[in-house]
Amino acid sequence: MDAGPSGMEAELVEAGPMVEEILIEMMPELEPIQLQSAANALRKFGSKAALPALLTAYESSSGM
């Protein structure tokens, strides 16, 4: 995931559901800009399994 934020997001969306599980596992370790791209990508193709990770990302970005 060396691409810039928009490039990384585009790559993730292109890979789609096959990267969902790995992406969810990686999210706690991502930098804020990477986390935003990962969350945006999961919003586009994620299943219900992604909801807890998306909620955590939302809470961390909103200071909750």
Backbone as JSON Lines, residues from 0, in Angstrom:
{"i":0,"aa":"M","n":[0.83,-1.2,0.0],"ca":[0.0,0.0,0.0],"c":[0.87,1.25,0.0]}
{"i":1,"aa":"D","n":[1.7,1.36,-1.0],"ca":[2.6,2.5,-1.09],"c":[2.02,3.66,-1.86]}
{"i":2,"aa":"A","n":[0.91,3.46,-2.52],"ca":[0.31,4.53,-3.32],"c":[-0.23,5.61,-2.4]}
{"i":3,"aa":"G","n":[-0.42,6.8,-2.95],"ca":[-1.04,7.88,-2.19],"c":[-2.44,7.49,-1.77]}
{"i":4,"aa":"P","n":[-3.07,8.3,-0.93],"ca":[-4.39,7.95,-0.41],"c":[-5.41,7.6,-1.48]}
{"i":5,"aa":"S","n":[-5.54,8.42,-2.51],"ca":[-6.53,8.11,-3.53],"c":[-6.12,6.91,-4.37]}
{"i":6,"aa":"G","n":[-4.81,6.75,-4.61],"ca":[-4.32,5.6,-5.34],"c":[-4.52,4.32,-4.56]}
{"i":7,"aa":"M","n":[-4.26,4.38,-3.26],"ca":[-4.45,3.22,-2.4],"c":[-5.93,2.82,-2.37]}
{"i":8,"aa":"E","n":[-6.78,3.79,-2.24],"ca":[-8.22,3.52,-2.21],"c":[-8.68,2.88,-3.51]}
{"i":9,"aa":"A","n":[-8.21,3.4,-4.62],"ca":[-8.6,2.85,-5.92],"c":[-8.13,1.41,-6.06]}
{"i":10,"aa":"E","n":[-6.91,1.12,-5.6],"ca":[-6.4,-0.25,-5.65],"c":[-7.23,-1.18,-4.78]}
{"i":11,"aa":"L","n":[-7.6,-0.72,-3.6],"ca":[-8.41,-1.54,-2.7],"c":[-9.78,-1.83,-3.3]}
{"i":12,"aa":"V","n":[-10.4,-0.8,-3.87],"ca":[-11.72,-0.98,-4.48],"c":[-11.62,-1.95,-5.65]}
{"i":13,"aa":"E","n":[-10.56,-1.84,-6.42],"ca":[-10.37,-2.75,-7.55],"c":[-10.22,-4.19,-7.08]}
{"i":14,"aa":"A","n":[-9.5,-4.39,-5.98],"ca":[-9.31,-5.74,-5.43],"c":[-10.62,-6.26,-4.84]}
{"i":15,"aa":"G","n":[-11.42,-5.36,-4.3],"ca":[-12.75,-5.7,-3.82],"c":[-12.78,-6.66,-2.64]}
{"i":16,"aa":"P","n":[-13.83,-7.44,-2.57],"ca":[-14.08,-8.29,-1.41],"c":[-12.96,-9.26,-1.06]}
{"i":17,"aa":"M","n":[-12.1,-9.6,-2.01],"ca":[-11.04,-10.56,-1.68],"c":[-10.02,-9.99,-0.69]}
{"i":18,"aa":"V","n":[-9.99,-8.66,-0.48],"ca":[-9.07,-8.08,0.49],"c":[-9.79,-7.63,1.77]}
{"i":19,"aa":"E","n":[-11.08,-7.86,1.85],"ca":[-11.85,-7.35,2.99],"c":[-11.31,-7.84,4.34]}
{"i":20,"aa":"E","n":[-11.13,-9.14,4.5],"ca":[-10.7,-9.68,5.78],"c":[-9.33,-9.14,6.2]}
{"i":21,"aa":"I","n":[-8.4,-9.11,5.26],"ca":[-7.05,-8.6,5.56],"c":[-7.12,-7.12,5.91]}
{"i":22,"aa":"L","n":[-7.9,-6.38,5.17],"ca":[-8.04,-4.95,5.42],"c":[-8.61,-4.68,6.8]}
{"i":23,"aa":"I","n":[-9.62,-5.43,7.2],"ca":[-10.22,-5.27,8.52],"c":[-9.17,-5.53,9.6]}
{"i":24,"aa":"E","n":[-8.36,-6.57,9.42],"ca":[-7.33,-6.9,10.39],"c":[-6.26,-5.81,10.48]}
{"i":25,"aa":"M","n":[-5.95,-5.17,9.36],"ca":[-4.89,-4.15,9.32],"c":[-5.33,-2.78,9.85]}
{"i":26,"aa":"M","n":[-6.62,-2.51,9.85],"ca":[-7.1,-1.17,10.14],"c":[-6.59,-0.57,11.45]}
{"i":27,"aa":"P","n":[-6.5,-1.32,12.54],"ca":[-6.0,-0.71,13.77],"c":[-4.55,-0.21,13.69]}
{"i":28,"aa":"E","n":[-3.78,-0.72,12.74],"ca":[-2.38,-0.36,12.61],"c":[-2.12,0.74,11.58]}
{"i":29,"aa":"L","n":[-3.14,1.17,10.88],"ca":[-2.96,2.15,9.8],"c":[-2.85,3.57,10.33]}
{"i":30,"aa":"E","n":[-2.11,4.38,9.6],"ca":[-2.04,5.82,9.88],"c":[-3.38,6.43,9.51]}
{"i":31,"aa":"P","n":[-3.72,7.59,10.07],"ca":[-5.04,8.19,9.82],"c":[-5.42,8.33,8.34]}
{"i":32,"aa":"I","n":[-4.5,8.76,7.49],"ca":[-4.83,8.94,6.07],"c":[-5.08,7.59,5.41]}
{"i":33,"aa":"Q","n":[-4.31,6.57,5.81],"ca":[-4.52,5.22,5.28],"c":[-5.84,4.66,5.79]}
{"i":34,"aa":"L","n":[-6.14,4.92,7.05],"ca":[-7.39,4.45,7.64],"c":[-8.59,5.02,6.91]}
{"i":35,"aa":"Q","n":[-8.51,6.29,6.55],"ca":[-9.59,6.92,5.81],"c":[-9.8,6.24,4.46]}
{"i":36,"aa":"S","n":[-8.73,5.97,3.75],"ca":[-8.83,5.29,2.46],"c":[-9.37,3.88,2.62]}
{"i":37,"aa":"A","n":[-8.9,3.18,3.63],"ca":[-9.38,1.81,3.88],"c":[-10.87,1.82,4.21]}
{"i":38,"aa":"A","n":[-11.29,2.75,5.05],"ca":[-12.71,2.83,5.41],"c":[-13.56,3.19,4.2]}
{"i":39,"aa":"N","n":[-13.09,4.11,3.38],"ca":[-13.84,4.47,2.17],"c":[-13.99,3.27,1.24]}
{"i":40,"aa":"A","n":[-12.92,2.5,1.11],"ca":[-12.98,1.32,0.25],"c":[-13.96,0.29,0.83]}
{"i":41,"aa":"L","n":[-13.89,0.05,2.14],"ca":[-14.8,-0.91,2.76],"c":[-16.25,-0.48,2.64]}
{"i":42,"aa":"R","n":[-16.49,0.8,2.67],"ca":[-17.87,1.28,2.5],"c":[-18.42,0.89,1.12]}
{"i":43,"aa":"K","n":[-17.52,0.77,0.15],"ca":[-17.95,0.47,-1.22],"c":[-18.18,-1.02,-1.45]}
{"i":44,"aa":"F","n":[-17.4,-1.89,-0.79],"ca":[-17.54,-3.31,-1.07],"c":[-17.64,-4.19,0.16]}
{"i":45,"aa":"G","n":[-17.52,-3.62,1.35],"ca":[-17.5,-4.43,2.56],"c":[-18.83,-5.1,2.86]}
{"i":46,"aa":"S","n":[-18.73,-6.21,3.56],"ca":[-19.92,-6.93,4.0],"c":[-20.26,-6.49,5.43]}
{"i":47,"aa":"K","n":[-21.23,-7.14,6.02],"ca":[-21.59,-6.83,7.4],"c":[-20.41,-7.05,8.35]}
{"i":48,"aa":"A","n":[-19.49,-7.91,7.99],"ca":[-18.31,-8.17,8.82],"c":[-17.44,-6.93,8.98]}
{"i":49,"aa":"A","n":[-17.55,-6.0,8.05],"ca":[-16.73,-4.78,8.09],"c":[-17.31,-3.71,9.01]}
{"i":50,"aa":"L","n":[-18.55,-3.86,9.43],"ca":[-19.2,-2.81,10.21],"c":[-18.47,-2.46,11.51]}
{"i":51,"aa":"P","n":[-18.03,-3.42,12.33],"ca":[-17.31,-3.04,13.54],"c":[-16.03,-2.23,13.25]}
{"i":52,"aa":"A","n":[-15.29,-2.62,12.22],"ca":[-14.07,-1.89,11.86],"c":[-14.41,-0.49,11.36]}
{"i":53,"aa":"L","n":[-15.49,-0.36,10.6],"ca":[-15.91,0.96,10.12],"c":[-16.37,1.84,11.27]}
{"i":54,"aa":"L","n":[-17.06,1.26,12.22],"ca":[-17.5,2.03,13.38],"c":[-16.3,2.52,14.18]}
{"i":55,"aa":"T","n":[-15.33,1.67,14.39],"ca":[-14.11,2.06,15.11],"c":[-13.38,3.17,14.36]}
{"i":56,"aa":"A","n":[-13.28,3.05,13.04],"ca":[-12.62,4.09,12.24],"c":[-13.37,5.4,12.36]}
{"i":57,"aa":"Y","n":[-14.69,5.36,12.31],"ca":[-15.51,6.56,12.46],"c":[-15.29,7.2,13.82]}
{"i":58,"aa":"E","n":[-15.31,6.39,14.86],"ca":[-15.13,6.91,16.22],"c":[-13.76,7.53,16.41]}
{"i":59,"aa":"S","n":[-12.73,6.93,15.84],"ca":[-11.38,7.48,16.01],"c":[-11.23,8.78,15.21]}
{"i":60,"aa":"S","n":[-11.9,8.88,14.08],"ca":[-11.78,10.1,13.27],"c":[-12.61,11.24,13.83]}
{"i":61,"aa":"S","n":[-13.66,10.9,14.56],"ca":[-14.52,11.96,15.11],"c":[-14.18,12.29,16.56]}
{"i":62,"aa":"G","n":[-13.16,11.64,17.1],"ca":[-12.73,11.95,18.45],"c":[-13.63,11.39,19.53]}
{"i":63,"aa":"M","n":[-14.42,10.4,19.19],"ca":[-15.33,9.81,20.18],"c":[-14.59,8.9,21.13]}
